[in-house]
Structure formats: structure tokens, C-alpha cells
GROMACS .gro file of C-alpha atoms in nm:
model
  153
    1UNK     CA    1   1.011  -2.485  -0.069
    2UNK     CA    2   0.718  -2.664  -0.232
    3UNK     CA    3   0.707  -2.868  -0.518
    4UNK     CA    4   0.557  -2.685  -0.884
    5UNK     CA    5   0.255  -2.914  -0.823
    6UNK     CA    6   0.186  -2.771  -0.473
    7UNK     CA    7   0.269  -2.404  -0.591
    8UNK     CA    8  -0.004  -2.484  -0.880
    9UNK     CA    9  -0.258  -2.607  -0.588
   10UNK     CA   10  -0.204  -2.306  -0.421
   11UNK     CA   11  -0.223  -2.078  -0.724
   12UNK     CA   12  -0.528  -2.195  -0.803
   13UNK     CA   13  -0.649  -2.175  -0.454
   14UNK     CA   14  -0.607  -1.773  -0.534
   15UNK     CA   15  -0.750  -1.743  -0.871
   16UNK     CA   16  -1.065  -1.932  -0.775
   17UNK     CA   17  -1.132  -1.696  -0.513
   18UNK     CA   18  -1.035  -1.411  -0.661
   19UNK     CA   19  -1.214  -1.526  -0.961
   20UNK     CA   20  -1.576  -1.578  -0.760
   21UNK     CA   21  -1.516  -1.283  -0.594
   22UNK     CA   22  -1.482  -1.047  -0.878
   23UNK     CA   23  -1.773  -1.242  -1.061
   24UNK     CA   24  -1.978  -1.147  -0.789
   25UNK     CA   25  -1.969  -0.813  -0.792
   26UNK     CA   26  -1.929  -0.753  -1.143
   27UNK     CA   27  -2.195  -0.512  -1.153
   28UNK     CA   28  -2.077  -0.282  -0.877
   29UNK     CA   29  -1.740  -0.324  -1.083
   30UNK     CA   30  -1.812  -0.215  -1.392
   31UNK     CA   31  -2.097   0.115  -1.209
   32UNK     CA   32  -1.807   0.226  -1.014
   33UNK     CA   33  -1.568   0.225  -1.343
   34UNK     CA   34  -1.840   0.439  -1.498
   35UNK     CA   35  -1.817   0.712  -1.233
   36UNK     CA   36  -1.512   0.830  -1.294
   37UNK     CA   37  -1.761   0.980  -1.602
   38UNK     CA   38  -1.937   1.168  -1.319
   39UNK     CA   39  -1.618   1.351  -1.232
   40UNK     CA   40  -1.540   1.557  -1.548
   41UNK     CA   41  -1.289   1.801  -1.417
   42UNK     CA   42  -1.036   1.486  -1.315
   43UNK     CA   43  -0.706   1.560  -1.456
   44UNK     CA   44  -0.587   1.305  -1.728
   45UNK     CA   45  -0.232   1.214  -1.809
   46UNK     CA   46  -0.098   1.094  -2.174
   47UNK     CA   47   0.049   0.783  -1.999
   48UNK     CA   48  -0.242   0.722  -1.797
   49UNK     CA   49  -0.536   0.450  -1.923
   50UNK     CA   50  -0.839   0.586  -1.732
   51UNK     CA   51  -1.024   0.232  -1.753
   52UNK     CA   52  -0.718   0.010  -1.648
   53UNK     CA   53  -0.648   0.280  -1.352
   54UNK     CA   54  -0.966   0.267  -1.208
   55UNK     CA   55  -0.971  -0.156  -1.249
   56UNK     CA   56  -0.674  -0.140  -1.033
   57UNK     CA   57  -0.792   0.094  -0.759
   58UNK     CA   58  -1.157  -0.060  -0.784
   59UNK     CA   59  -0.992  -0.372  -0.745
   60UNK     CA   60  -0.794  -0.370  -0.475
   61UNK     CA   61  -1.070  -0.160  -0.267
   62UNK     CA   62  -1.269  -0.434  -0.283
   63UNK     CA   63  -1.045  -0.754  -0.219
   64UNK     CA   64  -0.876  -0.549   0.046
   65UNK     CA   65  -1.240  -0.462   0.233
   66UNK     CA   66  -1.415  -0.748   0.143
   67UNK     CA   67  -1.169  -1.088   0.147
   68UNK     CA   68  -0.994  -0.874   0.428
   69UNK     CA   69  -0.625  -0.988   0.287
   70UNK     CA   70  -0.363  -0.725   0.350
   71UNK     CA   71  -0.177  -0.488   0.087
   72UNK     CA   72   0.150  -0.538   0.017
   73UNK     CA   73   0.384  -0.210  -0.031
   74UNK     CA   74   0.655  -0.460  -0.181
   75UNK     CA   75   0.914  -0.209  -0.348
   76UNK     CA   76   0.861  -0.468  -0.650
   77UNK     CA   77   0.546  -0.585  -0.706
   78UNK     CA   78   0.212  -0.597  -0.974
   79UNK     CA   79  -0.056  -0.332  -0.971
   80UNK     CA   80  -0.200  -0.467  -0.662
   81UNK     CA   81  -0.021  -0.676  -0.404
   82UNK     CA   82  -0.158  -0.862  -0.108
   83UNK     CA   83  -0.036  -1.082   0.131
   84UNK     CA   84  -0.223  -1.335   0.255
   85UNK     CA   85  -0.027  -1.552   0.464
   86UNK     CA   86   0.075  -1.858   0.287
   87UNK     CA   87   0.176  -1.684  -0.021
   88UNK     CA   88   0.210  -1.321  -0.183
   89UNK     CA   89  -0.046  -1.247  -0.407
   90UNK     CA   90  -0.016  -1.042  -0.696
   91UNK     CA   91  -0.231  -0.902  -0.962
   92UNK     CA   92  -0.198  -0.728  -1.292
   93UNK     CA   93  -0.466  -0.533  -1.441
   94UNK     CA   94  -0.492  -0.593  -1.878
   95UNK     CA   95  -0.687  -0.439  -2.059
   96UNK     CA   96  -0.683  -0.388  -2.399
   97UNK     CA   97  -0.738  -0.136  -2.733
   98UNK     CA   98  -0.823  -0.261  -3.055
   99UNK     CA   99  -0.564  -0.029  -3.143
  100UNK     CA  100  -0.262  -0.078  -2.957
  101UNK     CA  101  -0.172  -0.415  -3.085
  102UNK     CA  102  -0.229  -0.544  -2.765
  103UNK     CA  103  -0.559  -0.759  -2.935
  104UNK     CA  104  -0.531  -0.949  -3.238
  105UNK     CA  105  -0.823  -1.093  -3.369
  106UNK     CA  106  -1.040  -1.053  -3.049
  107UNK     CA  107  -0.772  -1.234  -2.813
  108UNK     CA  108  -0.586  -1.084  -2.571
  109UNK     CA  109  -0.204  -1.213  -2.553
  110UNK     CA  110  -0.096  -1.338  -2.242
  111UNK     CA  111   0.243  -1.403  -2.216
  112UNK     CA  112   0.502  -1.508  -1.928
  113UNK     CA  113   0.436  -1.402  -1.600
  114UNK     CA  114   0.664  -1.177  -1.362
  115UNK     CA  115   0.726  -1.516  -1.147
  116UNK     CA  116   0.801  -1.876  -1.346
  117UNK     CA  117   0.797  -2.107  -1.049
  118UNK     CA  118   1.159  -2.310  -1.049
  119UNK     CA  119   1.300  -2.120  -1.348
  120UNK     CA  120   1.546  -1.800  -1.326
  121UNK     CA  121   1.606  -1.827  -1.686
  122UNK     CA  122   1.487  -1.578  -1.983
  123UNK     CA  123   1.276  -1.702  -2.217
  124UNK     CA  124   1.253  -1.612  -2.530
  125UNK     CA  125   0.841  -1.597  -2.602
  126UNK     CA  126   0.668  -1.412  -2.942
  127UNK     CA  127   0.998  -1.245  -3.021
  128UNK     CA  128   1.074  -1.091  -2.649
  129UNK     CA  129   1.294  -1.197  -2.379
  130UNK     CA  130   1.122  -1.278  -2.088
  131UNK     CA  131   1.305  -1.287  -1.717
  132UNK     CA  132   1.124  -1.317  -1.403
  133UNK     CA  133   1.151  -0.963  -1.170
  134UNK     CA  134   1.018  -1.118  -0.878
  135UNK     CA  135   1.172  -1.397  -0.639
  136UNK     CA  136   1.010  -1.692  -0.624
  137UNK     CA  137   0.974  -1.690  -0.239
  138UNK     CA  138   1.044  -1.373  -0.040
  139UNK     CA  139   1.135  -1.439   0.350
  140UNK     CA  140   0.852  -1.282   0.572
  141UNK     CA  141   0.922  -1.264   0.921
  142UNK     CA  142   0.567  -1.343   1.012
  143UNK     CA  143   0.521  -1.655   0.780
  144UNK     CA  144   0.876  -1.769   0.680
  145UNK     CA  145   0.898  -1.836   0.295
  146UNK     CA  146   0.613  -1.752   0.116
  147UNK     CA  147   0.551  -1.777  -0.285
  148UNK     CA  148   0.527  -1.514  -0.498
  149UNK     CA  149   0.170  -1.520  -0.756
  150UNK     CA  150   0.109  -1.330  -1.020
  151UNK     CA  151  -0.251  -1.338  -1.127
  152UNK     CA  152  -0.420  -1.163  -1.423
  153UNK     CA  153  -0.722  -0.994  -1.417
   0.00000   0.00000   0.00000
């Protein structure tokens, strides 16, 4: 098991990649969200958010083709899940409506993640109990015990 400071090091290992890599291709990002415009006779759903749906499949196109890491069909897991060898990676798509309470005052709220590093208990954060639903390491036959990540995008 490592230590919370490792597991940070790590962490952060993923989001700065992650986080050059999407700011990268922004622009491809945001033309391919766009096309879904092109394709007027797609079939919408009431519970389905167009913009965050194609985020996620936009996404994890281009991590998995590009940074080459491979997809995770964990039966519990984010919107997008990779493994990558020294950890399991997974990412949650947010986006937000100016009407769904979801932003206040121009912020988005970001609260607990699915995974709390050395902590199994609920916490109790902006009036909502919070428990973790993944393990903190899951056993991989390939890599031994690898950390779970949960990274926001």
C-alpha cells in the first residue's frame, strides 16, 4: 500500500497528463462536441445531457487512441475508466446548467470524490452524506494492487 503522500504524487502524475492532453486538443474537443449538431435526426432521451454525453465519449476516444492507456469495463467505475498500470484511472465528466443548481454564482461545486484515499468513513459535506463506492486498491492480476483515481474533468 502506499502512503497518502505517494498516492497524491501519483494522482497528480494523472491529472497533469490528462490535463496537457486535453488542453491540447481543446479545439478538436469542443468541433467534435458541435457535430453532434450535424446529426439532427439523433434520438434524445429526458435523462440524457447531450453535451456531458458526448464529453465522455469524446473523451475517452481520445485518451484511449492517443495516450494509448487501456479501458477499464470495471462493473463499478466513473464515466470513463482506464487502467494504466500503476493505478486505475478514473474520470467523471461535470458539466453544469445555470439552472440545475449545480452552479452558484459562476462556480461549479466539487465535492468528495468516489475514492478518499485511507478513509472508509461517510462524510457528511454541504448537507449530504458522502461514502466512497470504490476500493481504494483493487487486486489486478497483471500489476498486483493498484489505486483507484478519480479525476474530474
Amino acid at each position: 500500500m502506499l502512503s497518502n503522500t505517494d498516492l497524491i504524487t501519483l494522482e497528480k502524475k494523472y491529472f497533469d497528463i490528462l490535463e496537457k492532453h486535453i488542453s491540447c486538443n481543446l479545439g478538436s474537443i469542443l468541433t467534435q462536441i458541435n457535430n453532434q449538431k450535424l446529426i439532427s435526426s439523433s434520438p434524445t432521451g429526458a435523462r440524457i445531457n447531450r453535451i456531458e454525453h458526448a464529453i465522455e465519449n469524446i473523451i475517452e476516444s481520445l485518451i484511449s487512441r492517443h495516450l494509448q492507456w487501456h479501458i477499464s469495463s470495471m462493473t463499478i467505475s466513473s464515466d470513463s475508466c482506464f487502467e494504466v498500470g500503476d493505478a486505475i484511472v478514473h474520470i467523471d465528466s461535470k458539466t453544469i446548467s445555470n439552472d440545475d443548481g449545480d452552479a452558484i454564482n459562476n462556480k461549479v461545486t466539487i465535492e468528495k470524490a468516489q475514492t478518499s484515499y485511507d478513509s472508509q468513513n461517510q462524510l457528511f459535506v454541504s448537507g449530504m452524506n458522502w461514502l466512497p463506492l470504490l476500493n481504494h486498491y483493487e487486486s489486478h492480476d497483471y500489476f498486483g494492487e493498484v489505486p483507484n483515481f478519480n479525476i474530474c474533468r
